[in-house]
Amino acid sequence: MEAFAEQCGVSIRVLSDLEAGRRTNFSSRVLGRLEAGVGWPPGTMDQIVADPEFTPPGPEIGSDFLFRPPNYDRRPVPVDVAAVERAIAVLDGFTRKRSAGRARKRGSDAAHEDSAVDQIGAALVALSWPYVIRLVEDNCLPSNALHPGVRPLYETFLAISGELAPNDPSSRYAQWLAGDVTDVGETLRQRYTQRWTESRNVRRGRLAEHAEAED
């Protein structure tokens, strides 16, 4: 446990409290570090904290390379928005062609090809979700409405995620932010609200940095 706590950058007490279910008020930063250490997509820990019956996904491909990941700095890096938007456009076109072509393919070769494509697609979806989440967080009335100028991209990517990574927990958080789902338990709603509130603090920091850069 000590080695894993050190790897994730959290205290042993945090791991003990999480394992024993003694509390649920963990910060998004702590949960994010645990997700990165295990290799889970963002949002998985929210589900675990809120629902003891939730079964988390397997670690991401390569997360156990040489048994443990190196201790690189895991703080956020700038997102290349243009690259993510191009990736979303490519994924949208790909999923449309894939759906149309399924009817023409049969047998084990088609199944093997689908499996490989699913893995690649899920990885690209996980890469793109942080930008889409930030976009939705910055343009929503949480659990009520999403700005109409943002909704087309959000709905396009939601469909892509549903096709290629249906179990990615980021999808449910985004839908809650946009007001598209309301059937979330009280504990999960509190976690989502806390996560959105923390994102507002981060956004204020981004705006302050941008203002300083322009001065």
mmCIF file of C-alpha atoms in Angstrom:
data_model
loop_
_atom_site.group_PDB
_atom_site.id
_atom_site.type_symbol
_atom_site.label_atom_id
_atom_site.label_comp_id
_atom_site.label_asym_id
_atom_site.label_seq_id
_atom_site.Cartn_x
_atom_site.Cartn_y
_atom_site.Cartn_z
ATOM 1 C CA MET A 1 0.000 0.000 0.000
ATOM 2 C CA GLU A 2 2.856 2.399 0.832
ATOM 3 C CA ALA A 3 4.416 1.987 -2.618
ATOM 4 C CA PHE A 4 1.103 2.604 -4.362
ATOM 5 C CA ALA A 5 0.364 5.666 -2.205
ATOM 6 C CA GLU A 6 3.788 7.106 -3.040
ATOM 7 C CA GLN A 7 3.302 6.346 -6.732
ATOM 8 C CA CYS A 8 -0.044 8.179 -6.768
ATOM 9 C CA GLY A 9 1.151 11.049 -4.579
ATOM 10 C CA VAL A 10 -1.462 10.503 -1.854
ATOM 11 C CA SER A 11 -1.269 9.560 1.818
ATOM 12 C CA ILE A 12 -1.749 6.049 3.171
ATOM 13 C CA ARG A 13 -4.646 7.391 5.231
ATOM 14 C CA VAL A 14 -6.474 8.397 2.041
ATOM 15 C CA LEU A 15 -6.122 4.863 0.668
ATOM 16 C CA SER A 16 -7.249 3.356 3.975
ATOM 17 C CA ASP A 17 -10.302 5.625 4.177
ATOM 18 C CA LEU A 18 -11.235 4.851 0.580
ATOM 19 C CA GLU A 19 -10.813 1.097 1.027
ATOM 20 C CA ALA A 20 -12.838 1.069 4.245
ATOM 21 C CA GLY A 21 -15.514 3.436 2.912
ATOM 22 C CA ARG A 22 -15.077 5.770 5.878
ATOM 23 C CA ARG A 23 -15.654 8.954 3.872
ATOM 24 C CA THR A 24 -16.595 10.176 0.403
ATOM 25 C CA ASN A 25 -15.422 13.804 0.423
ATOM 26 C CA PHE A 26 -12.202 13.245 -1.516
ATOM 27 C CA SER A 27 -11.040 16.111 -3.726
ATOM 28 C CA SER A 28 -11.037 15.703 -7.507
ATOM 29 C CA ARG A 29 -7.254 16.101 -7.453
ATOM 30 C CA VAL A 30 -6.824 13.109 -5.120
ATOM 31 C CA LEU A 31 -9.248 10.978 -7.119
ATOM 32 C CA GLY A 32 -7.491 11.966 -10.339
ATOM 33 C CA ARG A 33 -4.128 10.862 -8.938
ATOM 34 C CA LEU A 34 -5.571 7.494 -7.939
ATOM 35 C CA GLU A 35 -7.135 7.035 -11.384
ATOM 36 C CA ALA A 36 -3.822 7.857 -13.060
ATOM 37 C CA GLY A 37 -1.972 5.408 -10.820
ATOM 38 C CA VAL A 38 -4.331 2.543 -11.600
ATOM 39 C CA GLY A 39 -4.804 3.450 -15.257
ATOM 40 C CA TRP A 40 -8.546 4.171 -15.077
ATOM 41 C CA PRO A 41 -10.245 6.859 -17.185
ATOM 42 C CA PRO A 42 -11.215 10.129 -15.439
ATOM 43 C CA GLY A 43 -14.460 9.872 -13.471
ATOM 44 C CA THR A 44 -14.066 6.221 -12.473
ATOM 45 C CA MET A 45 -13.330 7.045 -8.830
ATOM 46 C CA ASP A 46 -16.486 9.175 -8.633
ATOM 47 C CA GLN A 47 -18.496 6.091 -9.535
ATOM 48 C CA ILE A 48 -16.645 3.894 -7.025
ATOM 49 C CA VAL A 49 -17.128 6.383 -4.183
ATOM 50 C CA ALA A 50 -20.816 6.843 -5.001
ATOM 51 C CA ASP A 51 -21.739 3.237 -5.762
ATOM 52 C CA PRO A 52 -20.114 0.331 -3.854
ATOM 53 C CA GLU A 53 -21.586 -2.081 -6.431
ATOM 54 C CA PHE A 54 -19.899 -0.338 -9.372
ATOM 55 C CA THR A 55 -17.384 -2.526 -11.235
ATOM 56 C CA PRO A 56 -14.515 -0.389 -12.569
ATOM 57 C CA PRO A 57 -13.071 -0.970 -16.047
ATOM 58 C CA GLY A 58 -9.761 -2.708 -16.582
ATOM 59 C CA PRO A 59 -6.606 -0.598 -16.574
ATOM 60 C CA GLU A 60 -5.831 1.279 -19.763
ATOM 61 C CA ILE A 61 -3.554 -0.433 -22.286
ATOM 62 C CA GLY A 62 0.078 -0.151 -21.217
ATOM 63 C CA SER A 63 -0.631 1.193 -17.727
ATOM 64 C CA ASP A 64 1.343 -1.681 -16.160
ATOM 65 C CA PHE A 65 4.355 -1.328 -18.495
ATOM 66 C CA LEU A 66 7.425 -2.377 -16.506
ATOM 67 C CA PHE A 67 5.059 -2.994 -13.582
ATOM 68 C CA ARG A 68 4.749 0.661 -12.518
ATOM 69 C CA PRO A 69 4.616 3.957 -14.433
ATOM 70 C CA PRO A 70 7.565 6.356 -14.036
ATOM 71 C CA ASN A 71 7.167 9.240 -11.608
ATOM 72 C CA TYR A 72 6.543 11.879 -14.221
ATOM 73 C CA ASP A 73 4.823 15.151 -13.351
ATOM 74 C CA ARG A 74 1.086 14.490 -13.780
ATOM 75 C CA ARG A 75 -0.056 18.090 -13.592
ATOM 76 C CA PRO A 76 -2.287 19.167 -16.505
ATOM 77 C CA VAL A 77 -0.690 20.270 -19.763
ATOM 78 C CA PRO A 78 -2.207 22.700 -22.310
ATOM 79 C CA VAL A 79 -4.752 21.063 -24.599
ATOM 80 C CA ASP A 80 -4.296 21.453 -28.362
ATOM 81 C CA VAL A 81 -7.921 22.287 -29.065
ATOM 82 C CA ALA A 82 -7.520 22.271 -32.854
ATOM 83 C CA ALA A 83 -6.039 18.766 -32.778
ATOM 84 C CA VAL A 84 -8.843 17.469 -30.562
ATOM 85 C CA GLU A 85 -11.510 19.004 -32.799
ATOM 86 C CA ARG A 86 -9.895 17.398 -35.862
ATOM 87 C CA ALA A 87 -9.814 14.051 -34.050
ATOM 88 C CA ILE A 88 -13.513 14.377 -33.201
ATOM 89 C CA ALA A 89 -14.328 15.114 -36.849
ATOM 90 C CA VAL A 90 -12.330 12.071 -37.995
ATOM 91 C CA LEU A 91 -13.971 9.840 -35.382
ATOM 92 C CA ASP A 92 -17.418 11.073 -36.405
ATOM 93 C CA GLY A 93 -16.790 10.207 -40.055
ATOM 94 C CA PHE A 94 -15.240 6.887 -39.113
ATOM 95 C CA THR A 95 -18.141 5.735 -36.929
ATOM 96 C CA ARG A 96 -20.633 6.620 -39.661
ATOM 97 C CA LYS A 97 -18.694 4.607 -42.276
ATOM 98 C CA ARG A 98 -18.191 1.759 -39.828
ATOM 99 C CA SER A 99 -21.904 1.455 -39.106
ATOM 100 C CA ALA A 100 -22.708 1.465 -42.820
ATOM 101 C CA GLY A 101 -20.060 -1.161 -43.562
ATOM 102 C CA ARG A 102 -21.002 -3.640 -40.857
ATOM 103 C CA ALA A 103 -23.867 -5.005 -42.918
ATOM 104 C CA ARG A 104 -21.412 -5.935 -45.688
ATOM 105 C CA LYS A 105 -18.930 -7.788 -43.461
ATOM 106 C CA ARG A 106 -19.305 -11.180 -41.852
ATOM 107 C CA GLY A 107 -17.119 -13.751 -40.110
ATOM 108 C CA SER A 108 -14.107 -13.829 -37.775
ATOM 109 C CA ASP A 109 -12.040 -11.355 -39.821
ATOM 110 C CA ALA A 110 -14.684 -8.686 -39.360
ATOM 111 C CA ALA A 111 -14.918 -9.450 -35.626
ATOM 112 C CA HIS A 112 -11.122 -9.214 -35.212
ATOM 113 C CA GLU A 113 -11.042 -5.943 -37.115
ATOM 114 C CA ASP A 114 -13.869 -4.544 -34.976
ATOM 115 C CA SER A 115 -12.025 -5.494 -31.775
ATOM 116 C CA ALA A 116 -8.828 -3.725 -32.842
ATOM 117 C CA VAL A 117 -10.734 -0.657 -33.974
ATOM 118 C CA ASP A 118 -12.664 -0.572 -30.684
ATOM 119 C CA GLN A 119 -9.416 -0.437 -28.703
ATOM 120 C CA ILE A 120 -7.981 2.352 -30.857
ATOM 121 C CA GLY A 121 -11.260 4.258 -30.834
ATOM 122 C CA ALA A 122 -11.624 3.980 -27.056
ATOM 123 C CA ALA A 123 -8.100 5.359 -26.615
ATOM 124 C CA LEU A 124 -8.865 8.339 -28.861
ATOM 125 C CA VAL A 125 -12.141 8.961 -27.051
ATOM 126 C CA ALA A 126 -10.331 8.972 -23.684
ATOM 127 C CA LEU A 127 -7.797 11.425 -25.139
ATOM 128 C CA SER A 128 -10.540 13.788 -26.283
ATOM 129 C CA TRP A 129 -12.882 13.686 -23.273
ATOM 130 C CA PRO A 130 -10.876 16.153 -21.096
ATOM 131 C CA TYR A 131 -11.339 18.917 -23.672
ATOM 132 C CA VAL A 132 -15.028 18.128 -24.189
ATOM 133 C CA ILE A 133 -15.602 18.045 -20.419
ATOM 134 C CA ARG A 134 -13.877 21.406 -20.016
ATOM 135 C CA LEU A 135 -15.944 22.836 -22.865
ATOM 136 C CA VAL A 136 -19.180 21.629 -21.260
ATOM 137 C CA GLU A 137 -18.115 22.782 -17.782
ATOM 138 C CA ASP A 138 -17.365 26.265 -19.120
ATOM 139 C CA ASN A 139 -20.685 26.568 -20.973
ATOM 140 C CA CYS A 140 -23.387 24.984 -18.830
ATOM 141 C CA LEU A 141 -25.827 25.618 -16.061
ATOM 142 C CA PRO A 142 -24.940 22.383 -14.256
ATOM 143 C CA SER A 143 -27.664 19.727 -14.429
ATOM 144 C CA ASN A 144 -29.953 22.215 -16.217
ATOM 145 C CA ALA A 145 -28.781 23.447 -19.612
ATOM 146 C CA LEU A 146 -25.918 23.599 -22.111
ATOM 147 C CA HIS A 147 -25.169 26.596 -24.313
ATOM 148 C CA PRO A 148 -26.740 25.946 -27.759
ATOM 149 C CA GLY A 149 -23.503 26.934 -29.478
ATOM 150 C CA VAL A 150 -21.688 24.083 -27.724
ATOM 151 C CA ARG A 151 -24.381 21.409 -27.914
ATOM 152 C CA PRO A 152 -23.721 20.249 -31.528
ATOM 153 C CA LEU A 153 -20.104 19.280 -30.782
ATOM 154 C CA TYR A 154 -21.100 17.774 -27.431
ATOM 155 C CA GLU A 155 -23.842 15.628 -28.981
ATOM 156 C CA THR A 156 -21.574 14.517 -31.825
ATOM 157 C CA PHE A 157 -18.861 13.422 -29.425
ATOM 158 C CA LEU A 158 -21.375 11.807 -27.067
ATOM 159 C CA ALA A 159 -22.531 9.595 -29.937
ATOM 160 C CA ILE A 160 -18.909 8.729 -30.789
ATOM 161 C CA SER A 161 -18.190 7.836 -27.161
ATOM 162 C CA GLY A 162 -21.327 5.697 -26.984
ATOM 163 C CA GLU A 163 -20.159 3.772 -30.041
ATOM 164 C CA LEU A 164 -16.473 3.328 -29.196
ATOM 165 C CA ALA A 165 -16.260 3.673 -25.387
ATOM 166 C CA PRO A 166 -19.747 3.110 -23.927
ATOM 167 C CA ASN A 167 -18.426 2.527 -20.387
ATOM 168 C CA ASP A 168 -16.339 5.698 -20.121
ATOM 169 C CA PRO A 169 -17.609 7.445 -16.940
ATOM 170 C CA SER A 170 -16.898 10.895 -18.413
ATOM 171 C CA SER A 171 -20.007 10.480 -20.536
ATOM 172 C CA ARG A 172 -22.401 10.423 -17.581
ATOM 173 C CA TYR A 173 -20.765 13.446 -15.945
ATOM 174 C CA ALA A 174 -21.033 15.414 -19.201
ATOM 175 C CA GLN A 175 -24.688 14.438 -19.640
ATOM 176 C CA TRP A 176 -25.438 15.516 -16.064
ATOM 177 C CA LEU A 177 -23.756 18.875 -16.661
ATOM 178 C CA ALA A 178 -25.810 19.384 -19.820
ATOM 179 C CA GLY A 179 -29.058 18.509 -18.036
ATOM 180 C CA ASP A 180 -29.589 15.420 -20.180
ATOM 181 C CA VAL A 181 -29.715 12.929 -17.284
ATOM 182 C CA THR A 182 -31.344 13.394 -13.906
ATOM 183 C CA ASP A 183 -31.374 9.851 -12.503
ATOM 184 C CA VAL A 184 -28.217 10.189 -10.410
ATOM 185 C CA GLY A 185 -28.076 9.407 -6.710
ATOM 186 C CA GLU A 186 -27.525 12.106 -4.115
ATOM 187 C CA THR A 187 -23.930 11.083 -3.385
ATOM 188 C CA LEU A 188 -22.968 11.115 -7.052
ATOM 189 C CA ARG A 189 -24.774 14.427 -7.559
ATOM 190 C CA GLN A 190 -22.718 15.938 -4.743
ATOM 191 C CA ARG A 191 -19.516 14.585 -6.299
ATOM 192 C CA TYR A 192 -20.463 16.024 -9.694
ATOM 193 C CA THR A 193 -21.329 19.380 -8.121
ATOM 194 C CA GLN A 194 -18.016 19.463 -6.265
ATOM 195 C CA ARG A 195 -16.138 18.564 -9.445
ATOM 196 C CA TRP A 196 -17.853 21.354 -11.391
ATOM 197 C CA THR A 197 -17.212 23.870 -8.580
ATOM 198 C CA GLU A 198 -13.520 22.984 -8.569
ATOM 199 C CA SER A 199 -13.441 23.430 -12.342
ATOM 200 C CA ARG A 200 -14.673 27.015 -11.865
ATOM 201 C CA ASN A 201 -11.686 27.732 -9.630
ATOM 202 C CA VAL A 202 -9.378 26.333 -12.301
ATOM 203 C CA ARG A 203 -11.111 28.426 -14.973
ATOM 204 C CA ARG A 204 -10.613 31.614 -12.964
ATOM 205 C CA GLY A 205 -6.925 30.755 -12.778
ATOM 206 C CA ARG A 206 -6.784 30.225 -16.545
ATOM 207 C CA LEU A 207 -8.456 33.574 -17.180
ATOM 208 C CA ALA A 208 -6.066 35.325 -14.785
ATOM 209 C CA GLU A 209 -3.050 33.789 -16.526
ATOM 210 C CA HIS A 210 -4.436 34.827 -19.911
ATOM 211 C CA ALA A 211 -4.980 38.401 -18.709
ATOM 212 C CA GLU A 212 -1.420 38.587 -17.360
ATOM 213 C CA ALA A 213 -0.042 37.286 -20.656
ATOM 214 C CA GLU A 214 -1.861 40.030 -22.570
ATOM 215 C CA ASP A 215 -0.583 42.830 -20.273
#
